[in-house]
Amino acid sequence: MANTRLRTATLGATAAAALLALTACSSSGNTTASSSATASTPAAGSASASASPAITGKVIVFAAASLKNTFTQFGKEFEAAHPGTTVTFNFGGSDTLAASIVSGAPADVFASASTATMATVTKAGDNAAAPVNFAKNSLEIAVVPGNPKGITTLQQLSSSSVKVALCAKTVPCGAAAVKALAAAKVTVTPVTYEQDVTSALTKVELKEVDAALVYRTDVQGSKGKVVGVDFPAAQQAVTSYPIAPLTHATNSAAAAAFTAFVLSAPAEQELAAAGFQAP
Amino acid sequence: MTGRHLPADDVISSAPTRRGRPWRRRRAGAVPVALLLPAVVGLAFLVLPLVGLLVRAPWSGMGSVLGDGTVWPALRLSLITATAATAVSLLLGVPMAWLLARTEFPGRSLLRTLVTVPLVMPPVVGGVALLLVFGRNGLVGRWLDSAFGITLPFTTAGVVVAEAFVAMPFLVLSVEGALRGADSRYEEAAATLGASRFTAFRRVTLPLVAPGIAAGSVLAWARALGEFGATITFAGNFPGTTQTMPLAVYLALQDDPATAIALSLVLLVVSVLVLVGLRGRWTGGPA
């Protein structure tokens, strides 16, 4: 079963790679061509980015939905630091984004909410530089302000009187939830497996469910609409956020510069303020 | 549409047998290129994505996908909920269409516009709107919960509600169109013969617009079967109770595109079979 899945997944990836080879007008072997084209590692990239003032044009950043608030801010700051640039974002589930990048979606930078989804892109040969982790995130129990059900532990979520929303196992927040619940040896039967963390959060905000397992940053980003309850097992399911410029970037200089910007110290401070932990 | 429900005068001239071939007459003359070319391009445009699915389908892994245990509950749920949503649409939509087509009242055109709102609304927005009304804390949902202990979100009934919401306008619009096209003099004749308006509706109007109702039902059913956004937003996603095929396909797409393609094919094959089967039986059109 796992074997077939892997096989079919590779099959899909190869087919997608073939498709890319067709669409991209670059001649031979995109992987080798790209690695030589962008000879700079992200660290070197940051140095050259600040040195060369020639960064201009459009940068398209595909970023995990949980990065929306911080990255929107980053976009504004980047545009201010490099006049003449415009940063366009596509926020979504990391897997969806990875799938669309692998199938040839026009993207310059990919910031994922899991190393696994980034690996799909790396495997397809779409990363122009090795991915670098720029933040970490962990889960919290999101409840409405006032915590009407009095939820203080993960164990309480297994009660049948508590309606719980979890992310689907195929999306990073769901995978993290599975890991955390396993670590805590708690079995939770949710009423729904949500397609992404935002939908799970919305279900809490609208009081359709009593609790959801979401990222700390989502709780922080909700601006008081939900409050978070910490639980020890969350530390067993920490997610890393990698970022990488992409092979098919139409604007590879700006892509490298934006990647370097996200990895810079001021950006890290902003990430910390949004509830992310240092990588 | 084919006219065989009407005791029309051309029956005498056109068909020696009732199911004869009056249409052959219409085929006289060559097909104009100006019509043929766009038609063929349009057909290719609609069919090519299906070809894409067939080409990319993981035929060797098909068995393991079908034996996975997520397919059948999802497919069963999809068929049941789409059919239930069509039934709800028929029950509420046909009278609504009649009201729109056969009565005069102030604000009727506004009402017709309102009926089409779910068509233009992105389904996810529709789902949120449904939550705000029928959710546990919704305008109506709160009352349903406290009075009857009924909560719709995260239940199969919730799936039906979401699907009916997006599918009903298709039925209402087709039936209304059929009613406008039908000659109201038959109803007037029934009235002069003493039939009440409801009897005339039941005995004269309904049979008259049956093909329109059938076509509308098929449209509504197909729309309900493919419904994704409103369903996942309003009813959530839980295997067996609210995870319909489109939801299963979407979530499979997240980590395993090959499985998603296989699931899509299953849904397509089943829906095409059902639609072909229905076309021959109900609408009387050439299958």
XYZ file of C-alpha atoms in Angstrom:
566
model
C 0.000 0.000 0.000
C 2.640 2.465 1.074
C 4.737 1.092 -1.717
C 2.135 1.683 -4.393
C 1.477 5.156 -3.076
C 5.118 5.981 -3.368
C 5.242 4.503 -6.829
C 2.204 6.389 -8.044
C 3.487 9.569 -6.461
C 6.785 9.243 -8.280
C 4.879 8.491 -11.436
C 2.933 11.724 -11.012
C 6.095 13.621 -10.276
C 7.897 12.269 -13.321
C 4.952 13.052 -15.544
C 4.822 16.568 -14.115
C 8.548 16.954 -14.606
C 8.133 15.861 -18.207
C 5.411 18.452 -18.598
C 7.690 21.096 -17.155
C 10.442 20.100 -19.520
C 7.977 20.713 -22.324
C 6.736 24.056 -21.103
C 9.999 25.524 -19.945
C 11.890 26.667 -22.988
C 15.251 26.006 -21.333
C 17.086 23.442 -23.371
C 18.812 20.530 -21.698
C 18.546 19.171 -18.155
C 16.802 21.847 -16.129
C 18.242 20.639 -12.840
C 21.888 20.945 -13.800
C 21.341 24.116 -15.766
C 19.629 25.755 -12.824
C 22.174 24.835 -10.192
C 24.931 26.367 -12.271
C 22.848 29.407 -13.094
C 22.278 30.310 -9.481
C 25.655 29.456 -8.063
C 24.967 31.408 -4.907
C 23.872 29.699 -1.726
C 21.205 31.605 0.205
C 23.870 32.943 2.579
C 25.973 34.226 -0.281
C 22.751 35.407 -1.891
C 22.027 37.731 1.007
C 25.427 39.330 0.644
C 25.125 39.809 -3.093
C 21.504 40.939 -2.730
C 22.403 43.835 -0.498
C 25.404 44.635 -2.664
C 23.676 44.775 -6.031
C 21.064 47.515 -6.322
C 19.724 46.133 -9.618
C 16.799 44.305 -8.065
C 13.606 45.284 -9.743
C 10.432 43.876 -11.249
C 7.883 41.377 -10.071
C 8.463 38.595 -7.544
C 5.852 35.898 -7.192
C 5.974 34.204 -3.812
C 4.072 31.014 -3.076
C 3.742 30.818 0.698
C 1.959 28.609 3.209
C -1.380 29.964 4.406
C -0.042 30.275 7.959
C 2.507 32.838 6.744
C -0.097 35.186 5.355
C 0.068 37.986 7.926
C 3.850 38.057 8.317
C 4.677 37.645 4.640
C 2.222 40.313 3.535
C 4.153 42.638 5.822
C 7.470 41.335 4.452
C 6.238 42.090 0.959
C 5.605 45.720 1.825
C 8.989 46.073 3.509
C 10.769 44.396 0.604
C 9.065 46.699 -1.889
C 10.096 49.688 0.226
C 13.709 48.473 0.450
C 13.895 47.779 -3.286
C 11.947 50.448 -5.143
C 10.610 49.168 -8.427
C 9.799 45.730 -7.134
C 6.350 44.316 -6.636
C 5.810 41.242 -4.515
C 2.807 39.140 -5.384
C 1.715 36.371 -3.047
C -0.140 33.163 -3.527
C -1.079 31.868 -0.095
C -2.468 28.361 0.231
C -1.985 24.909 1.629
C 1.692 23.984 1.281
C 0.837 20.758 -0.554
C -1.393 22.502 -3.063
C 1.308 25.087 -3.657
C 3.990 22.420 -4.047
C 1.774 20.514 -6.469
C 1.186 23.600 -8.579
C 4.891 24.503 -8.584
C 5.762 20.990 -9.729
C 3.137 21.263 -12.478
C 4.674 24.479 -13.743
C 2.862 27.303 -11.952
C 4.765 30.585 -12.329
C 6.486 31.109 -8.980
C 9.794 32.681 -7.992
C 9.989 31.738 -4.318
C 8.380 28.978 -2.289
C 7.958 29.219 1.486
C 6.456 26.006 2.813
C 5.021 25.002 6.161
C 6.752 21.641 6.127
C 10.030 20.145 5.032
C 8.105 17.267 3.440
C 6.243 19.493 0.986
C 9.439 21.363 0.195
C 11.045 17.995 -0.484
C 8.493 17.315 -3.253
C 9.620 20.485 -4.972
C 13.304 19.712 -4.421
C 12.817 16.192 -5.754
C 11.212 17.566 -8.911
C 14.306 19.707 -9.417
C 12.462 22.989 -8.984
C 14.583 24.514 -6.240
C 17.226 26.937 -7.450
C 19.026 26.758 -4.093
C 18.907 24.424 -1.131
C 15.911 25.186 1.115
C 16.735 26.894 4.410
C 14.522 26.761 7.479
C 13.531 30.227 8.642
C 10.998 29.522 11.393
C 9.328 26.903 13.524
C 5.736 26.621 14.590
C 3.863 24.402 17.009
C 0.272 23.546 17.726
C -2.133 24.991 20.234
C -5.727 24.208 21.080
C -7.819 27.049 19.719
C -10.995 27.867 21.611
C -13.317 30.863 21.593
C -12.526 33.629 24.098
C -13.775 32.732 27.534
C -13.185 29.039 26.831
C -16.825 28.048 27.549
C -16.009 24.324 27.618
C -13.145 24.891 30.055
C -10.582 23.095 27.901
C -7.148 23.011 29.507
C -5.712 19.685 28.347
C -5.451 17.702 25.131
C -7.195 14.781 26.855
C -10.428 16.781 27.099
C -10.693 16.832 23.306
C -11.438 13.105 23.287
C -14.697 13.685 25.181
C -17.750 13.153 23.013
C -19.306 16.373 24.313
C -16.514 18.431 22.753
C -16.758 19.075 19.012
C -13.277 19.191 17.524
C -11.989 20.215 14.103
C -8.667 18.792 12.950
C -6.818 19.478 9.734
C -6.878 16.676 7.180
C -3.901 14.343 7.557
C -2.686 15.274 4.090
C -2.046 18.907 5.060
C 0.803 19.907 7.409
C -1.328 21.038 10.360
C -3.131 17.694 10.194
C 0.111 15.741 10.087
C 1.337 17.732 13.082
C -1.912 17.032 14.944
C -1.568 13.293 14.314
C 1.987 13.421 15.681
C 1.036 15.449 18.766
C -1.967 13.255 19.569
C 0.146 10.133 19.184
C 2.815 11.589 21.449
C 0.194 12.364 24.080
C -1.491 8.961 23.520
C -4.842 10.662 23.034
C -7.430 9.547 20.498
C -9.645 12.311 19.176
C -12.581 11.745 16.847
C -13.151 15.115 15.208
C -16.407 16.121 13.567
C -14.457 17.254 10.529
C -11.060 17.041 8.858
C -10.572 20.529 7.481
C -8.792 21.272 4.229
C -6.456 23.836 5.793
C -5.697 25.554 9.050
C -7.716 28.656 8.200
C -10.895 26.645 7.667
C -10.345 24.916 11.001
C -9.933 28.299 12.659
C -13.071 29.663 11.002
C -15.074 26.753 12.406
C -13.934 27.767 15.912
C -14.573 31.457 15.340
C -18.103 30.711 14.140
C -18.543 28.458 17.202
C -19.407 25.473 15.015
C -16.798 23.486 16.897
C -15.579 23.851 20.468
C -11.902 23.406 19.730
C -9.413 22.914 16.938
C -5.743 22.064 16.792
C -4.080 24.924 14.938
C -0.719 26.655 14.888
C 0.236 29.124 17.620
C 0.694 31.755 14.945
C -2.874 31.278 13.730
C -4.147 31.896 17.227
C -1.976 34.987 17.470
C -3.056 36.140 14.002
C -6.758 35.850 14.802
C -6.488 39.077 16.812
C -8.436 37.828 19.789
C -11.192 35.981 17.928
C -9.806 32.740 19.319
C -7.490 32.073 22.237
C -4.872 29.366 22.499
C -4.420 26.644 25.086
C -0.894 25.224 25.252
C -0.291 21.531 25.759
C 3.016 19.725 26.429
C 2.786 17.256 23.518
C 2.882 20.173 21.080
C 6.646 20.152 21.473
C 6.665 16.656 19.910
C 5.191 18.013 16.714
C 7.110 21.119 15.804
C 6.897 22.157 12.152
C 9.778 23.752 10.327
C 9.271 26.351 7.627
C 11.754 26.138 4.748
C 12.134 28.719 2.001
C 13.848 28.455 -1.387
C 14.042 30.374 -4.647
C 12.799 28.376 -7.618
C 14.383 27.174 -10.829
C 11.677 28.590 -13.053
C 11.820 32.018 -11.465
C 11.345 34.652 -14.121
C 13.109 37.059 -11.801
C 15.823 35.003 -10.129
C 17.750 38.002 -8.748
C 14.695 39.297 -6.922
C 13.796 35.755 -5.869
C 17.198 35.341 -4.219
C 16.898 38.778 -2.635
C 13.466 38.052 -1.201
C 14.690 34.716 0.179
C 17.625 36.492 1.794
C 15.260 39.105 3.221
C 13.135 36.435 4.915
C 16.297 34.921 6.413
C 17.541 38.271 7.723
C 17.613 39.251 11.407
C 14.852 41.902 11.254
C 12.545 39.426 9.519
C 13.269 36.872 12.204
C 12.201 39.375 14.848
C 8.927 39.991 13.058
C 8.374 36.258 12.759
C 8.961 35.910 16.494
C 6.441 38.677 17.152
C 3.892 36.745 15.117
C 4.346 33.695 17.336
C 6.911 31.768 15.312
C 9.902 30.225 17.024
C 13.467 30.588 15.756
C 14.480 27.749 13.424
C -38.887 19.955 -26.896
C -39.363 17.136 -29.331
C -42.992 18.104 -29.422
C -44.285 14.638 -28.827
C -46.033 15.664 -25.645
C -48.110 18.148 -27.517
C -51.152 17.145 -29.480
C -49.714 19.448 -32.084
C -51.051 19.679 -35.575
C -47.764 18.777 -37.244
C -47.973 15.256 -35.856
C -50.242 14.388 -38.745
C -47.859 15.616 -41.365
C -44.614 14.495 -39.817
C -44.915 11.015 -38.455
C -46.647 7.964 -39.716
C -45.557 6.144 -36.553
C -45.490 8.215 -33.383
C -41.801 7.616 -32.863
C -41.085 8.080 -36.542
C -38.301 10.238 -37.832
C -39.572 13.752 -38.256
C -36.038 14.954 -37.501
C -34.590 13.535 -40.656
C -36.277 16.382 -42.476
C -34.231 18.877 -40.436
C -30.995 17.295 -41.575
C -31.545 18.299 -45.153
C -28.745 20.423 -46.511
C -25.072 20.575 -45.593
C -23.965 21.664 -42.145
C -22.640 25.233 -42.402
C -18.935 25.455 -41.637
C -19.562 28.597 -39.582
C -21.467 26.420 -37.143
C -19.522 23.212 -37.458
C -16.086 24.668 -36.760
C -16.848 26.389 -33.436
C -18.917 23.375 -32.421
C -16.005 21.021 -32.979
C -13.559 23.364 -31.208
C -15.989 23.663 -28.317
C -16.383 19.916 -28.123
C -12.625 19.404 -28.094
C -12.322 22.028 -25.349
C -14.836 20.171 -23.204
C -13.581 16.670 -23.897
C -9.797 17.192 -23.812
C -9.531 17.539 -20.006
C -11.264 14.167 -19.769
C -8.704 12.745 -22.189
C -6.004 14.247 -19.979
C -7.392 12.385 -16.983
C -7.546 9.151 -18.930
C -3.983 9.504 -20.192
C -2.548 10.355 -16.791
C -4.606 7.803 -14.865
C -2.491 5.349 -12.880
C -4.037 2.304 -14.537
C -1.670 -0.152 -12.856
C -2.390 1.270 -9.419
C -6.145 1.487 -10.026
C -6.874 -1.698 -8.092
C -5.171 -0.503 -4.940
C -6.938 2.852 -5.145
C -10.334 1.216 -5.538
C -9.613 -1.227 -2.733
C -8.458 1.580 -0.465
C -11.710 1.813 1.466
C -12.180 5.561 1.009
C -13.697 5.307 -2.468
C -16.902 3.398 -1.886
C -18.188 5.275 1.187
C -17.421 8.552 -0.575
C -19.053 7.464 -3.829
C -22.119 6.111 -2.040
C -22.437 9.300 -0.029
C -22.053 11.406 -3.174
C -24.799 9.529 -5.025
C -27.174 9.577 -2.050
C -26.691 13.243 -1.213
C -26.825 14.417 -4.832
C -30.089 12.518 -5.322
C -31.527 13.857 -2.069
C -30.474 17.389 -3.000
C -32.194 16.965 -6.383
C -35.348 15.747 -4.625
C -35.292 18.793 -2.330
C -34.725 21.035 -5.346
C -37.677 19.468 -7.177
C -39.966 19.763 -4.177
C -39.197 23.430 -3.615
C -37.906 24.491 -7.014
C -40.771 23.468 -9.310
C -43.373 25.479 -7.354
C -40.919 28.376 -7.268
C -40.470 28.191 -11.030
C -44.238 28.123 -11.506
C -44.592 31.190 -9.294
C -41.980 33.028 -11.317
C -43.387 32.035 -14.691
C -47.136 32.106 -14.167
C -47.948 34.801 -11.641
C -47.652 38.547 -11.553
C -46.568 40.238 -8.374
C -44.449 43.227 -7.493
C -40.754 42.456 -7.140
C -40.939 39.337 -9.259
C -37.892 40.207 -11.329
C -35.988 40.989 -8.145
C -37.001 37.573 -6.830
C -35.753 35.921 -10.004
C -32.408 37.681 -9.585
C -32.228 36.510 -5.983
C -32.818 32.923 -7.087
C -29.696 33.123 -9.226
C -27.526 34.416 -6.358
C -26.136 30.956 -5.530
C -25.030 30.703 -9.178
C -22.790 33.748 -9.024
C -21.693 33.295 -5.428
C -18.435 31.390 -5.026
C -19.512 28.100 -3.405
C -17.162 28.624 -0.449
C -18.915 31.912 0.273
C -22.193 30.063 -0.021
C -20.909 27.625 2.578
C -19.984 30.418 4.966
C -23.387 32.022 4.396
C -25.070 28.708 5.180
C -23.021 28.457 8.374
C -24.170 31.925 9.386
C -27.786 30.873 8.925
C -27.932 27.154 9.720
C -24.812 26.831 11.892
C -24.938 26.097 15.575
C -24.981 29.822 16.251
C -26.702 30.805 13.026
C -29.878 32.818 12.663
C -32.037 29.730 12.116
C -29.581 27.110 13.331
C -29.575 28.404 16.894
C -33.316 27.986 17.040
C -33.192 24.554 15.371
C -30.642 23.492 17.964
C -32.514 24.747 21.016
C -35.991 23.710 19.856
C -35.318 20.365 18.204
C -31.704 19.584 19.035
C -30.920 19.570 15.306
C -27.520 20.760 14.137
C -26.844 20.599 10.415
C -23.087 21.243 10.080
C -20.970 18.083 10.038
C -23.963 15.881 9.211
C -25.045 14.165 6.000
C -28.165 16.340 6.062
C -25.815 19.307 6.026
C -24.244 17.995 2.820
C -27.705 17.789 1.250
C -28.456 21.351 2.354
C -25.203 22.654 0.849
C -25.712 20.774 -2.413
C -29.358 21.804 -2.721
C -28.329 25.419 -2.178
C -26.025 25.448 -5.177
C -28.050 23.060 -7.364
C -31.598 24.378 -6.997
C -31.131 27.509 -9.130
C -30.264 25.300 -12.123
C -33.545 23.459 -11.737
C -35.601 26.591 -11.132
C -34.182 28.343 -14.185
C -34.713 25.371 -16.532
C -38.237 24.722 -15.308
C -39.109 28.395 -15.501
C -37.792 28.471 -19.068
C -39.848 25.403 -19.934
C -42.958 26.970 -18.376
C -42.495 30.158 -20.361
C -42.067 28.132 -23.523
C -45.171 26.046 -22.842
C -48.428 27.338 -24.210
C -50.501 28.647 -21.316
C -53.654 28.273 -23.382
C -53.782 24.606 -22.415
C -54.046 25.659 -18.799
C -56.689 28.200 -19.679
C -58.618 25.517 -21.529
C -58.393 23.311 -18.450
C -59.662 26.200 -16.354
C -62.671 26.770 -18.624
C -63.444 23.082 -18.272
C -63.667 23.574 -14.525
C -60.243 22.559 -13.311
C -58.867 24.471 -10.356
C -55.527 26.179 -10.838
C -53.769 23.470 -8.861
C -55.475 20.676 -10.812
C -54.504 22.400 -14.047
C -50.939 22.601 -12.775
C -50.893 18.949 -11.815
C -52.721 17.457 -14.792
C -51.827 19.838 -17.616
C -48.791 21.966 -16.809
C -46.618 19.298 -15.212
C -46.884 16.794 -18.089
C -46.372 19.657 -20.523
C -43.084 20.754 -18.986
C -41.915 17.278 -17.945
C -38.925 17.358 -20.326
C -37.889 20.703 -18.873
C -38.196 19.361 -15.342
C -36.183 16.288 -16.286
C -33.463 18.396 -17.892
C -33.397 20.687 -14.845
C -33.167 17.711 -12.503
C -30.269 16.265 -14.443
C -28.462 19.625 -14.305
C -29.140 19.973 -10.592
C -28.044 16.412 -9.909
C -24.838 16.846 -11.840
C -24.090 20.127 -10.083
C -24.800 18.566 -6.690
C -22.591 15.585 -7.459
C -19.625 17.799 -8.248
C -20.234 20.238 -5.384
C -17.127 20.973 -3.359
C -16.825 24.446 -1.853
C -20.124 24.851 -0.059
C -20.015 21.249 1.162
C -16.566 21.356 2.716
C -17.266 24.745 4.271
C -20.718 24.032 5.632
C -20.720 20.292 6.250
C -17.027 19.757 6.892
C -15.127 16.675 5.850
C -15.481 13.395 7.677
C -15.199 10.011 5.958
C -18.549 8.267 5.749
C -20.747 11.139 6.877
C -19.732 14.245 4.950
C -16.774 13.298 2.763
C -18.214 13.189 -0.743
C -16.156 12.241 -3.793
C -15.069 15.784 -4.717
C -13.793 16.276 -1.166
C -11.953 12.963 -1.248
C -10.442 13.937 -4.600
C -9.328 17.330 -3.323
C -7.701 15.916 -0.212
C -6.024 13.117 -2.136
C -4.655 15.767 -4.491
C -2.794 17.258 -1.531
C -0.327 14.427 -1.214
C -1.012 11.927 -3.950
C -2.101 13.292 -7.347
C -2.259 9.821 -8.899
C -4.897 8.685 -6.421
C -6.801 11.911 -7.002
C -6.875 11.215 -10.736
C -8.100 7.674 -10.137
C -10.855 8.925 -7.817
C -11.892 11.586 -10.333
C -12.205 8.929 -13.015
C -14.431 6.787 -10.827
C -16.708 9.758 -10.182
C -16.756 10.656 -13.869
C -17.542 7.145 -15.067
C -20.370 6.740 -12.568
C -21.899 10.123 -13.326
C -21.675 9.622 -17.089
C -23.311 6.201 -16.781
C -26.136 7.618 -14.694
C -26.663 10.593 -17.001
C -26.669 8.448 -20.148
C -29.099 6.071 -18.486
C -31.403 8.908 -17.477
C -31.273 10.667 -20.823
C -32.687 7.709 -22.667
C -35.385 7.151 -20.101
C -36.575 10.570 -19.035
C -35.852 13.302 -21.441
C -36.563 11.197 -24.502
C -33.698 12.915 -26.246
C -31.210 10.893 -28.237
C -28.775 9.445 -25.717
